[in-house]
Amino acid sequence: MDVVKVLGKTHVASPERRREADGDWEIVQKVQAGEVAAFDQLILKYRARVHAIIYNLTSNREDASDLAQDTFIKAFQSIHRFQGQSSFFTWLYRIAINSTLSHLRKNRMRSFFSLERISEDEPVAREIVSALTEKSGAERDAYVHELQDKLNEAMQKLSIKHRTVVTLFEIDGLSHEEIAEVTGSSVGTVRSRLHYAKRLLQAELQPYIRQ
Amino acid sequence: MTEDRNRPVTIDALLKLKRTERPSPEFWQQFERELREKQLAAIVEKRPWWCAVPGVYVFAVRHRLPLAAFSSSVALALVGFNAYQVFVPGTPQAAAAPASVAAEVAGPVGAVALADTVSVRVATPALPAAPRVTRAASRAVVASSDALPAIPLLGDLPASGATERFDSLSHSLAGDLTMADASGTLTGRSLLMGGREFGPRTMPVRAAVSEPLAQMQAPSEEHRSRLLAEVYPAMAGPSDMVAPASERVLGHLSDDRLYPTGSRYDLSSGTFSIRF
């Protein structure tokens, strides 16, 4: 069980997270002192995770790219206001999620998929696809493509709040406490939303689920 | 392969599949390039003033500024900003003020002044509210006792269908004044007969100006009125003497008598006569 340490309003889930937050805070202080190039370290460290969150919220790779860039620009512009009361990644995630939610609300009527390819080079993906089908070659690719479409459709059927919780928990691997801090809600709300969202997803993806 | 087929697939496993949707390494090169461009643009681009509002709030919170003091200072700043916008010279509001003042003076006041001078009967329509003559406007009228300075201001009247004829009259009067100015003489006759169409005129219905600031006269207008007041009274003297006499003469003649006397040809009593 993770040691939940309460630091003001901040929940630090583990010593690794704590060390990570301390390292980020040092970099942030350098940027605040005028060493602008130090911000590149933060970009390199978090760009993949920020992009993944936004991509899974929007299911659109171009929007995800633009919004991830905007997130780093906003963070760079506002970094002088960051006082270290929360960890940098929490603050950055909050910017990313708020930007994405604002974008999704603005473009509610205009949403279409533009998906990244599922990489079967990764063992996890290969195992799951093999468990679902015995097909090979082009048929297997078509099956994976169809499965990916269904997954993203099911995700987009969730409300924005539920989608955010599922993305942060299942895809980015944040703890309930961290999600609560990022989304500004209670841990109980996060658990409840996660439970409800999984039930909906299970209903949508029933043909692919085998107990 | 058969072992894999027998494995259970849960919703968590399917969501793990989504973790593997990742962009290619080439994507990150483009991402970094675009981000660099945006970062430079953000540094160069001037941020709008309202972006500083959260900063002000943070400052207030950090320095424990009392809420009342903070709100009052923000309100004061807003009011001051609005007042600055209204009163700053050279702004469109300030530039529009003299025109509206001129139009106001050229309205009822100018019309009354003309009636005193050249006996033009002006039927002023009932205004929705009594016209307010401001201090500046009344000063302009007092300065020009015979109201001649008001004549150039007639050009400021709005050109509508109802006022076109009145405009032509004012232009002809202005022409007479110019001629008189050039020759050094100004007679009531030239003023009276120079105009082609004297008669009852209807002033355009003007909306009451409720903006007090719009009724203020610009310093340049004041200066012009003062200068005109010094010049025109001397030139307008004869018109004061002649014009009322002409009106008396014309008032005694009926239309029947006026037109035959004005004609050189007479066909009455079966004879044709020509007057020289």
GROMACS .gro file of C-alpha atoms in nm:
model
  487
    1MET     CA    1   0.000   0.000   0.000
    2ASP     CA    2   0.134   0.342  -0.092
    3VAL     CA    3   0.229   0.571   0.184
    4VAL     CA    4   0.004   0.873   0.146
    5LYS     CA    5   0.184   1.174   0.279
    6VAL     CA    6  -0.009   1.489   0.312
    7LEU     CA    7   0.194   1.803   0.252
    8GLY     CA    8  -0.043   2.094   0.276
    9LYS     CA    9  -0.289   2.014   0.002
   10THR     CA   10  -0.048   1.784  -0.176
   11HIS     CA   11  -0.067   1.408  -0.163
   12VAL     CA   12   0.264   1.246  -0.242
   13ALA     CA   13   0.201   0.882  -0.309
   14SER     CA   14   0.545   0.733  -0.280
   15PRO     CA   15   0.909   0.823  -0.205
   16GLU     CA   16   0.985   0.806  -0.577
   17ARG     CA   17   0.716   1.057  -0.649
   18ARG     CA   18   0.854   1.272  -0.369
   19ARG     CA   19   1.206   1.261  -0.513
   20GLU     CA   20   1.066   1.333  -0.856
   21ALA     CA   21   0.875   1.634  -0.723
   22ASP     CA   22   1.188   1.765  -0.547
   23GLY     CA   23   1.391   1.734  -0.869
   24ASP     CA   24   1.122   1.918  -1.063
   25TRP     CA   25   1.109   2.194  -0.803
   26GLU     CA   26   1.483   2.252  -0.840
   27ILE     CA   27   1.444   2.286  -1.216
   28VAL     CA   28   1.149   2.517  -1.174
   29GLN     CA   29   1.352   2.739  -0.942
   30LYS     CA   30   1.624   2.758  -1.204
   31VAL     CA   31   1.370   2.866  -1.467
   32GLN     CA   32   1.226   3.121  -1.227
   33ALA     CA   33   1.577   3.254  -1.168
   34GLY     CA   34   1.608   3.320  -1.541
   35GLU     CA   35   1.766   3.000  -1.670
   36VAL     CA   36   1.505   2.950  -1.938
   37ALA     CA   37   1.683   2.657  -2.104
   38ALA     CA   38   1.621   2.447  -1.793
   39PHE     CA   39   1.256   2.430  -1.891
   40ASP     CA   40   1.355   2.199  -2.178
   41GLN     CA   41   1.432   1.930  -1.922
   42LEU     CA   42   1.077   1.947  -1.797
   43ILE     CA   43   0.943   1.932  -2.152
   44LEU     CA   44   1.150   1.626  -2.233
   45LYS     CA   45   1.045   1.458  -1.912
   46TYR     CA   46   0.673   1.513  -1.937
   47ARG     CA   47   0.588   1.557  -2.303
   48ALA     CA   48   0.498   1.192  -2.365
   49ARG     CA   49   0.276   1.168  -2.060
   50VAL     CA   50   0.104   1.498  -2.124
   51HIS     CA   51   0.049   1.403  -2.486
   52ALA     CA   52  -0.087   1.060  -2.386
   53ILE     CA   53  -0.339   1.210  -2.147
   54ILE     CA   54  -0.462   1.463  -2.398
   55TYR     CA   55  -0.469   1.208  -2.679
   56ASN     CA   56  -0.678   0.965  -2.475
   57LEU     CA   57  -0.917   1.243  -2.381
   58THR     CA   58  -0.962   1.369  -2.737
   59SER     CA   59  -0.891   1.059  -2.951
   60ASN     CA   60  -0.737   1.295  -3.201
   61ARG     CA   61  -0.362   1.304  -3.258
   62GLU     CA   62  -0.348   1.653  -3.416
   63ASP     CA   63  -0.553   1.810  -3.139
   64ALA     CA   64  -0.342   1.628  -2.884
   65SER     CA   65  -0.024   1.765  -3.037
   66ASP     CA   66  -0.153   2.123  -3.041
   67LEU     CA   67  -0.295   2.104  -2.691
   68ALA     CA   68   0.021   1.948  -2.549
   69GLN     CA   69   0.225   2.230  -2.700
   70ASP     CA   70  -0.016   2.487  -2.562
   71THR     CA   71   0.010   2.324  -2.221
   72PHE     CA   72   0.386   2.369  -2.212
   73ILE     CA   73   0.359   2.725  -2.339
   74LYS     CA   74   0.107   2.812  -2.069
   75ALA     CA   75   0.322   2.643  -1.806
   76PHE     CA   76   0.626   2.837  -1.928
   77GLN     CA   77   0.436   3.166  -1.922
   78SER     CA   78   0.299   3.106  -1.573
   79ILE     CA   79   0.594   2.936  -1.412
   80HIS     CA   80   0.681   3.248  -1.212
   81ARG     CA   81   0.352   3.199  -1.029
   82PHE     CA   82   0.428   2.838  -0.936
   83GLN     CA   83   0.515   2.840  -0.566
   84GLY     CA   84   0.580   2.469  -0.514
   85GLN     CA   85   0.271   2.413  -0.303
   86SER     CA   86   0.192   2.112  -0.519
   87SER     CA   87   0.424   1.897  -0.728
   88PHE     CA   88   0.511   2.030  -1.070
   89PHE     CA   89   0.359   1.737  -1.255
   90THR     CA   90   0.028   1.787  -1.074
   91TRP     CA   91   0.031   2.151  -1.172
   92LEU     CA   92   0.125   2.066  -1.530
   93TYR     CA   93  -0.145   1.798  -1.553
   94ARG     CA   94  -0.399   2.044  -1.425
   95ILE     CA   95  -0.309   2.288  -1.702
   96ALA     CA   96  -0.324   2.009  -1.960
   97ILE     CA   97  -0.661   1.882  -1.843
   98ASN     CA   98  -0.816   2.226  -1.815
   99SER     CA   99  -0.698   2.315  -2.167
  100THR     CA  100  -0.833   1.987  -2.301
  101LEU     CA  101  -1.167   2.020  -2.127
  102SER     CA  102  -1.203   2.373  -2.259
  103HIS     CA  103  -1.120   2.250  -2.609
  104LEU     CA  104  -1.367   1.963  -2.585
  105ARG     CA  105  -1.645   2.189  -2.465
  106LYS     CA  106  -1.581   2.434  -2.746
  107ASN     CA  107  -1.576   2.164  -3.012
  108ARG     CA  108  -1.848   1.942  -2.876
  109MET     CA  109  -2.020   1.921  -3.212
  110ARG     CA  110  -1.702   1.871  -3.410
  111SER     CA  111  -1.513   1.562  -3.301
  112PHE     CA  112  -1.355   1.294  -3.512
  113PHE     CA  113  -1.098   1.024  -3.456
  114SER     CA  114  -0.742   1.051  -3.570
  115LEU     CA  115  -0.571   0.762  -3.402
  116GLU     CA  116  -0.216   0.656  -3.340
  117ARG     CA  117  -0.126   0.305  -3.438
  118ILE     CA  118  -0.131   0.031  -3.169
  119SER     CA  119   0.223  -0.097  -3.154
  120GLU     CA  120   0.224  -0.478  -3.143
  121ASP     CA  121   0.595  -0.467  -3.079
  122GLU     CA  122   0.512  -0.419  -2.715
  123PRO     CA  123   0.455  -0.745  -2.526
  124VAL     CA  124   0.140  -0.623  -2.355
  125ALA     CA  125  -0.032  -0.541  -2.682
  126ARG     CA  126   0.081  -0.864  -2.847
  127GLU     CA  127  -0.051  -1.075  -2.559
  128ILE     CA  128  -0.388  -0.907  -2.550
  129VAL     CA  129  -0.442  -0.925  -2.924
  130SER     CA  130  -0.332  -1.289  -2.930
  131ALA     CA  131  -0.581  -1.363  -2.655
  132LEU     CA  132  -0.858  -1.209  -2.861
  133THR     CA  133  -0.792  -1.355  -3.205
  134GLU     CA  134  -0.600  -1.629  -3.382
  135LYS     CA  135  -0.590  -1.434  -3.706
  136SER     CA  136  -0.266  -1.331  -3.862
  137GLY     CA  137  -0.137  -1.096  -4.129
  138ALA     CA  138  -0.376  -0.843  -4.283
  139GLU     CA  139  -0.678  -0.995  -4.109
  140ARG     CA  140  -0.513  -0.949  -3.774
  141ASP     CA  141  -0.427  -0.590  -3.857
  142ALA     CA  142  -0.788  -0.525  -3.956
  143TYR     CA  143  -0.906  -0.683  -3.632
  144VAL     CA  144  -0.670  -0.468  -3.424
  145HIS     CA  145  -0.785  -0.161  -3.613
  146GLU     CA  146  -1.149  -0.244  -3.545
  147LEU     CA  147  -1.078  -0.311  -3.178
  148GLN     CA  148  -0.899   0.023  -3.151
  149ASP     CA  149  -1.198   0.202  -3.306
  150LYS     CA  150  -1.437   0.035  -3.062
  151LEU     CA  151  -1.216   0.123  -2.767
  152ASN     CA  152  -1.200   0.489  -2.864
  153GLU     CA  153  -1.572   0.502  -2.937
  154ALA     CA  154  -1.645   0.361  -2.595
  155MET     CA  155  -1.414   0.615  -2.434
  156GLN     CA  156  -1.575   0.903  -2.617
  157LYS     CA  157  -1.918   0.789  -2.499
  158LEU     CA  158  -1.811   0.861  -2.142
  159SER     CA  159  -1.865   1.207  -2.000
  160ILE     CA  160  -1.558   1.429  -1.987
  161LYS     CA  161  -1.521   1.387  -1.610
  162HIS     CA  162  -1.544   1.008  -1.626
  163ARG     CA  163  -1.309   0.994  -1.922
  164THR     CA  164  -1.054   1.205  -1.734
  165VAL     CA  165  -1.058   0.973  -1.434
  166VAL     CA  166  -1.025   0.660  -1.647
  167THR     CA  167  -0.743   0.811  -1.848
  168LEU     CA  168  -0.546   0.925  -1.546
  169PHE     CA  169  -0.594   0.599  -1.357
  170GLU     CA  170  -0.583   0.327  -1.619
  171ILE     CA  171  -0.360   0.481  -1.882
  172ASP     CA  172  -0.129   0.718  -1.695
  173GLY     CA  173  -0.121   0.514  -1.376
  174LEU     CA  174  -0.188   0.790  -1.122
  175SER     CA  175  -0.321   0.703  -0.779
  176HIS     CA  176  -0.667   0.801  -0.661
  177GLU     CA  177  -0.517   1.072  -0.442
  178GLU     CA  178  -0.317   1.220  -0.725
  179ILE     CA  179  -0.620   1.217  -0.952
  180ALA     CA  180  -0.821   1.388  -0.680
  181GLU     CA  181  -0.558   1.658  -0.656
  182VAL     CA  182  -0.534   1.705  -1.031
  183THR     CA  183  -0.908   1.717  -1.086
  184GLY     CA  184  -0.982   1.913  -0.770
  185SER     CA  185  -1.229   1.659  -0.635
  186SER     CA  186  -1.235   1.421  -0.340
  187VAL     CA  187  -1.088   1.073  -0.342
  188GLY     CA  188  -1.436   0.929  -0.292
  189THR     CA  189  -1.561   1.107  -0.601
  190VAL     CA  190  -1.268   0.974  -0.800
  191ARG     CA  191  -1.338   0.615  -0.690
  192SER     CA  192  -1.706   0.652  -0.766
  193ARG     CA  193  -1.643   0.797  -1.111
  194LEU     CA  194  -1.392   0.527  -1.189
  195HIS     CA  195  -1.631   0.253  -1.091
  196TYR     CA  196  -1.915   0.398  -1.294
  197ALA     CA  197  -1.696   0.458  -1.598
  198LYS     CA  198  -1.566   0.101  -1.594
  199ARG     CA  199  -1.917  -0.036  -1.583
  200LEU     CA  200  -2.011   0.169  -1.887
  201LEU     CA  201  -1.700   0.062  -2.074
  202GLN     CA  202  -1.764  -0.300  -1.989
  203ALA     CA  203  -2.111  -0.274  -2.134
  204GLU     CA  204  -1.982  -0.112  -2.451
  205LEU     CA  205  -1.694  -0.355  -2.504
  206GLN     CA  206  -1.878  -0.673  -2.408
  207PRO     CA  207  -1.792  -0.862  -2.731
  208TYR     CA  208  -1.422  -0.830  -2.656
  209ILE     CA  209  -1.434  -0.922  -2.290
  210ARG     CA  210  -1.384  -1.280  -2.186
  211GLN     CA  211  -1.393  -1.374  -1.818
  212MET     CA  212  -0.128  -1.969  -2.924
  213THR     CA  213  -0.403  -2.186  -2.770
  214GLU     CA  214  -0.283  -2.084  -2.426
  215ASP     CA  215  -0.328  -1.719  -2.522
  216ARG     CA  216  -0.681  -1.787  -2.649
  217ASN     CA  217  -0.776  -1.932  -2.312
  218ARG     CA  218  -0.659  -1.626  -2.119
  219PRO     CA  219  -0.932  -1.400  -1.982
  220VAL     CA  220  -0.955  -1.050  -2.132
  221THR     CA  221  -1.082  -0.789  -1.888
  222ILE     CA  222  -1.170  -0.424  -1.933
  223ASP     CA  223  -0.843  -0.333  -1.761
  224ALA     CA  224  -0.652  -0.535  -2.019
  225LEU     CA  225  -0.831  -0.359  -2.303
  226LEU     CA  226  -0.750  -0.022  -2.151
  227LYS     CA  227  -0.386  -0.127  -2.124
  228LEU     CA  228  -0.400  -0.173  -2.498
  229LYS     CA  229  -0.469   0.197  -2.527
  230ARG     CA  230  -0.142   0.272  -2.352
  231THR     CA  231   0.037   0.133  -2.655
  232GLU     CA  232  -0.114   0.395  -2.887
  233ARG     CA  233   0.196   0.606  -2.907
  234PRO     CA  234   0.331   0.844  -3.167
  235SER     CA  235   0.641   0.761  -3.367
  236PRO     CA  236   0.985   0.913  -3.284
  237GLU     CA  237   0.957   1.139  -3.592
  238PHE     CA  238   0.649   1.294  -3.435
  239TRP     CA  239   0.852   1.420  -3.142
  240GLN     CA  240   1.098   1.601  -3.368
  241GLN     CA  241   0.814   1.791  -3.530
  242PHE     CA  242   0.654   1.846  -3.190
  243GLU     CA  243   0.972   1.999  -3.055
  244ARG     CA  244   1.015   2.225  -3.358
  245GLU     CA  245   0.658   2.354  -3.338
  246LEU     CA  246   0.683   2.399  -2.964
  247ARG     CA  247   1.001   2.603  -3.005
  248GLU     CA  248   0.827   2.830  -3.257
  249LYS     CA  249   0.529   2.879  -3.028
  250GLN     CA  250   0.756   2.944  -2.734
  251LEU     CA  251   0.942   3.216  -2.922
  252ALA     CA  252   0.615   3.366  -3.043
  253ALA     CA  253   0.484   3.368  -2.687
  254ILE     CA  254   0.795   3.550  -2.567
  255VAL     CA  255   0.771   3.811  -2.842
  256GLU     CA  256   0.394   3.855  -2.838
  257LYS     CA  257   0.263   4.122  -2.604
  258ARG     CA  258   0.012   3.975  -2.366
  259PRO     CA  259  -0.324   4.152  -2.327
  260TRP     CA  260  -0.381   4.359  -2.014
  261TRP     CA  261  -0.640   4.124  -1.868
  262CYS     CA  262  -0.378   3.849  -1.841
  263ALA     CA  263  -0.235   4.047  -1.551
  264VAL     CA  264  -0.560   4.024  -1.351
  265PRO     CA  265  -0.478   3.686  -1.188
  266GLY     CA  266  -0.136   3.824  -1.103
  267VAL     CA  267  -0.296   4.115  -0.921
  268TYR     CA  268  -0.516   3.872  -0.730
  269VAL     CA  269  -0.217   3.658  -0.635
  270PHE     CA  270  -0.034   3.972  -0.521
  271ALA     CA  271  -0.330   4.072  -0.306
  272VAL     CA  272  -0.358   3.729  -0.150
  273ARG     CA  273   0.014   3.694  -0.092
  274HIS     CA  274   0.042   4.030   0.078
  275ARG     CA  275  -0.270   3.976   0.287
  276LEU     CA  276  -0.436   4.281   0.137
  277PRO     CA  277  -0.781   4.320   0.296
  278LEU     CA  278  -1.060   4.231   0.058
  279ALA     CA  279  -1.237   4.565   0.099
  280ALA     CA  280  -0.920   4.762   0.030
  281PHE     CA  281  -0.843   4.545  -0.268
  282SER     CA  282  -1.193   4.578  -0.418
  283SER     CA  283  -1.205   4.952  -0.360
  284SER     CA  284  -0.867   5.002  -0.523
  285VAL     CA  285  -0.978   4.793  -0.823
  286ALA     CA  286  -1.303   4.990  -0.847
  287LEU     CA  287  -1.116   5.318  -0.819
  288ALA     CA  288  -0.879   5.211  -1.092
  289LEU     CA  289  -1.169   5.116  -1.320
  290VAL     CA  290  -1.353   5.443  -1.258
  291GLY     CA  291  -1.036   5.640  -1.311
  292PHE     CA  292  -0.969   5.454  -1.632
  293ASN     CA  293  -1.320   5.531  -1.762
  294ALA     CA  294  -1.292   5.896  -1.665
  295TYR     CA  295  -0.957   5.920  -1.834
  296GLN     CA  296  -1.107   5.774  -2.149
  297VAL     CA  297  -1.390   6.031  -2.149
  298PHE     CA  298  -1.190   6.343  -2.073
  299VAL     CA  299  -0.868   6.286  -2.252
  300PRO     CA  300  -0.828   6.550  -2.523
  301GLY     CA  301  -0.788   6.431  -2.875
  302THR     CA  302  -1.017   6.134  -2.829
  303PRO     CA  303  -1.315   6.084  -3.061
  304GLN     CA  304  -1.550   6.192  -2.780
  305ALA     CA  305  -1.362   6.516  -2.734
  306ALA     CA  306  -1.353   6.575  -3.110
  307ALA     CA  307  -1.728   6.513  -3.140
  308ALA     CA  308  -1.818   6.754  -2.862
  309PRO     CA  309  -1.771   7.083  -3.054
  310ALA     CA  310  -1.980   6.958  -3.346
  311SER     CA  311  -2.268   6.868  -3.118
  312VAL     CA  312  -2.238   7.201  -2.940
  313ALA     CA  313  -2.245   7.382  -3.273
  314ALA     CA  314  -2.550   7.186  -3.380
  315GLU     CA  315  -2.718   7.269  -3.053
  316VAL     CA  316  -2.649   7.641  -3.092
  317ALA     CA  317  -2.753   7.639  -3.455
  318GLY     CA  318  -3.084   7.485  -3.360
  319PRO     CA  319  -3.345   7.691  -3.173
  320VAL     CA  320  -3.103   7.959  -3.060
  321GLY     CA  321  -2.970   8.024  -3.408
  322ALA     CA  322  -3.319   8.031  -3.551
  323VAL     CA  323  -3.438   8.290  -3.301
  324ALA     CA  324  -3.134   8.501  -3.370
  325LEU     CA  325  -3.207   8.499  -3.742
  326ALA     CA  326  -3.565   8.607  -3.681
  327ASP     CA  327  -3.445   8.910  -3.487
  328THR     CA  328  -3.213   9.012  -3.762
  329VAL     CA  329  -3.372   8.954  -4.104
  330SER     CA  330  -3.727   8.880  -4.005
  331VAL     CA  331  -3.734   8.531  -4.133
  332ARG     CA  332  -4.038   8.374  -3.981
  333VAL     CA  333  -3.931   8.043  -3.846
  334ALA     CA  334  -4.192   7.805  -3.719
  335THR     CA  335  -4.016   7.603  -3.457
  336PRO     CA  336  -4.189   7.273  -3.394
  337ALA     CA  337  -4.276   7.165  -3.048
  338LEU     CA  338  -3.972   7.001  -2.906
  339PRO     CA  339  -4.009   6.702  -2.681
  340ALA     CA  340  -3.832   6.889  -2.407
  341ALA     CA  341  -3.740   7.251  -2.360
  342PRO     CA  342  -3.403   7.305  -2.525
  343ARG     CA  343  -3.138   7.353  -2.270
  344VAL     CA  344  -2.908   7.635  -2.352
  345THR     CA  345  -2.583   7.568  -2.188
  346ARG     CA  346  -2.358   7.830  -2.040
  347ALA     CA  347  -2.121   7.805  -2.331
  348ALA     CA  348  -2.399   7.825  -2.588
  349SER     CA  349  -2.567   8.124  -2.421
  350ARG     CA  350  -2.232   8.295  -2.397
  351ALA     CA  351  -2.190   8.250  -2.771
  352VAL     CA  352  -2.530   8.407  -2.834
  353VAL     CA  353  -2.467   8.697  -2.598
  354ALA     CA  354  -2.132   8.761  -2.755
  355SER     CA  355  -2.298   8.794  -3.092
  356SER     CA  356  -2.587   9.020  -3.003
  357ASP     CA  357  -2.733   9.026  -3.355
  358ALA     CA  358  -2.678   8.653  -3.386
  359LEU     CA  359  -2.488   8.683  -3.713
  360PRO     CA  360  -2.214   8.459  -3.583
  361ALA     CA  361  -2.475   8.189  -3.570
  362ILE     CA  362  -2.509   8.191  -3.947
  363PRO     CA  363  -2.196   7.996  -4.028
  364LEU     CA  364  -2.303   7.744  -3.773
  365LEU     CA  365  -2.614   7.671  -3.977
  366GLY     CA  366  -2.396   7.468  -4.202
  367ASP     CA  367  -2.372   7.220  -3.920
  368LEU     CA  368  -2.739   7.133  -3.943
  369PRO     CA  369  -2.805   6.778  -4.055
  370ALA     CA  370  -2.879   6.756  -4.426
  371SER     CA  371  -3.219   6.592  -4.436
  372GLY     CA  372  -3.502   6.632  -4.684
  373ALA     CA  373  -3.688   6.879  -4.464
  374THR     CA  374  -3.391   7.105  -4.416
  375GLU     CA  375  -3.254   7.117  -4.768
  376ARG     CA  376  -3.433   7.440  -4.853
  377PHE     CA  377  -3.335   7.596  -4.527
  378ASP     CA  378  -2.977   7.503  -4.603
  379SER     CA  379  -2.993   7.675  -4.940
  380LEU     CA  380  -3.117   7.987  -4.763
  381SER     CA  381  -2.839   7.977  -4.513
  382HIS     CA  382  -2.585   7.927  -4.790
  383SER     CA  383  -2.716   8.228  -4.980
  384LEU     CA  384  -2.705   8.437  -4.664
  385ALA     CA  385  -2.355   8.324  -4.602
  386GLY     CA  386  -2.273   8.424  -4.960
  387ASP     CA  387  -2.421   8.770  -4.898
  388LEU     CA  388  -2.219   8.806  -4.585
  389THR     CA  389  -1.906   8.715  -4.771
  390MET     CA  390  -1.983   8.966  -5.044
  391ALA     CA  391  -2.059   9.234  -4.789
  392ASP     CA  392  -1.746   9.148  -4.608
  393ALA     CA  393  -1.552   9.199  -4.930
  394SER     CA  394  -1.721   9.527  -5.023
  395GLY     CA  395  -1.738   9.662  -4.672
  396THR     CA  396  -2.115   9.727  -4.683
  397LEU     CA  397  -2.404   9.521  -4.568
  398THR     CA  398  -2.759   9.625  -4.629
  399GLY     CA  399  -3.078   9.471  -4.513
  400ARG     CA  400  -3.199   9.465  -4.873
  401SER     CA  401  -2.916   9.248  -4.984
  402LEU     CA  402  -2.991   9.024  -4.697
  403LEU     CA  403  -3.364   9.033  -4.755
  404MET     CA  404  -3.379   9.000  -5.131
  405GLY     CA  405  -3.073   8.791  -5.179
  406GLY     CA  406  -3.255   8.495  -5.040
  407ARG     CA  407  -3.481   8.351  -5.305
  408GLU     CA  408  -3.739   8.183  -5.091
  409PHE     CA  409  -3.834   8.355  -4.775
  410GLY     CA  410  -4.134   8.220  -4.597
  411PRO     CA  411  -4.243   8.000  -4.316
  412ARG     CA  412  -3.987   7.734  -4.256
  413THR     CA  413  -4.006   7.431  -4.043
  414MET     CA  414  -3.715   7.347  -3.826
  415PRO     CA  415  -3.624   6.982  -3.818
  416VAL     CA  416  -3.730   6.794  -3.514
  417ARG     CA  417  -3.420   6.744  -3.314
  418ALA     CA  418  -3.377   6.490  -3.041
  419ALA     CA  419  -3.297   6.645  -2.708
  420VAL     CA  420  -2.931   6.601  -2.628
  421SER     CA  421  -2.915   6.452  -2.283
  422GLU     CA  422  -2.541   6.412  -2.259
  423PRO     CA  423  -2.416   6.712  -2.058
  424LEU     CA  424  -2.060   6.665  -2.170
  425ALA     CA  425  -2.169   6.681  -2.532
  426GLN     CA  426  -2.306   7.030  -2.470
  427MET     CA  427  -1.975   7.172  -2.360
  428GLN     CA  428  -1.816   7.406  -2.607
  429ALA     CA  429  -1.464   7.348  -2.719
  430PRO     CA  430  -1.209   7.620  -2.648
  431SER     CA  431  -1.164   7.673  -3.021
  432GLU     CA  432  -1.538   7.743  -3.061
  433GLU     CA  433  -1.530   7.991  -2.777
  434HIS     CA  434  -1.237   8.166  -2.933
  435ARG     CA  435  -1.415   8.182  -3.268
  436SER     CA  436  -1.733   8.318  -3.113
  437ARG     CA  437  -1.535   8.586  -2.933
  438LEU     CA  438  -1.361   8.692  -3.252
  439LEU     CA  439  -1.683   8.694  -3.453
  440ALA     CA  440  -1.855   8.896  -3.181
  441GLU     CA  441  -1.597   9.166  -3.228
  442VAL     CA  442  -1.630   9.172  -3.607
  443TYR     CA  443  -1.994   9.125  -3.693
  444PRO     CA  444  -2.184   9.379  -3.477
  445ALA     CA  445  -2.034   9.668  -3.673
  446MET     CA  446  -2.122   9.510  -4.004
  447ALA     CA  447  -2.468   9.408  -3.896
  448GLY     CA  448  -2.580   9.758  -3.792
  449PRO     CA  449  -2.761   9.857  -4.116
  450SER     CA  450  -2.949   9.532  -4.132
  451ASP     CA  451  -3.097   9.608  -3.792
  452MET     CA  452  -3.233   9.935  -3.925
  453VAL     CA  453  -3.349   9.826  -4.268
  454ALA     CA  454  -3.492   9.487  -4.216
  455PRO     CA  455  -3.773   9.578  -3.976
  456ALA     CA  456  -3.879   9.867  -4.205
  457SER     CA  457  -3.900   9.632  -4.502
  458GLU     CA  458  -4.105   9.399  -4.297
  459ARG     CA  459  -4.347   9.678  -4.204
  460VAL     CA  460  -4.389   9.779  -4.565
  461LEU     CA  461  -4.442   9.425  -4.677
  462GLY     CA  462  -4.679   9.363  -4.390
  463HIS     CA  463  -4.909   9.646  -4.502
  464LEU     CA  464  -4.945   9.511  -4.852
  465SER     CA  465  -5.184   9.230  -4.920
  466ASP     CA  466  -5.086   8.959  -5.165
  467ASP     CA  467  -5.320   9.106  -5.433
  468ARG     CA  468  -5.159   9.444  -5.404
  469LEU     CA  469  -4.812   9.320  -5.365
  470TYR     CA  470  -4.791   9.117  -5.684
  471PRO     CA  471  -4.948   9.374  -5.925
  472THR     CA  472  -4.725   9.646  -5.781
  473GLY     CA  473  -4.434   9.423  -5.830
  474SER     CA  474  -4.521   9.375  -6.197
  475ARG     CA  475  -4.422   9.614  -6.473
  476TYR     CA  476  -4.708   9.507  -6.701
  477ASP     CA  477  -5.071   9.598  -6.639
  478LEU     CA  478  -5.366   9.459  -6.841
  479SER     CA  479  -5.642   9.610  -6.627
  480SER     CA  480  -5.918   9.828  -6.771
  481GLY     CA  481  -5.867   9.696  -7.122
  482THR     CA  482  -5.532   9.868  -7.171
  483PHE     CA  483  -5.185   9.738  -7.174
  484SER     CA  484  -4.939   9.957  -6.987
  485ILE     CA  485  -4.578   9.926  -6.907
  486ARG     CA  486  -4.425  10.097  -6.604
  487PHE     CA  487  -4.075  10.234  -6.609
   0.00000   0.00000   0.00000
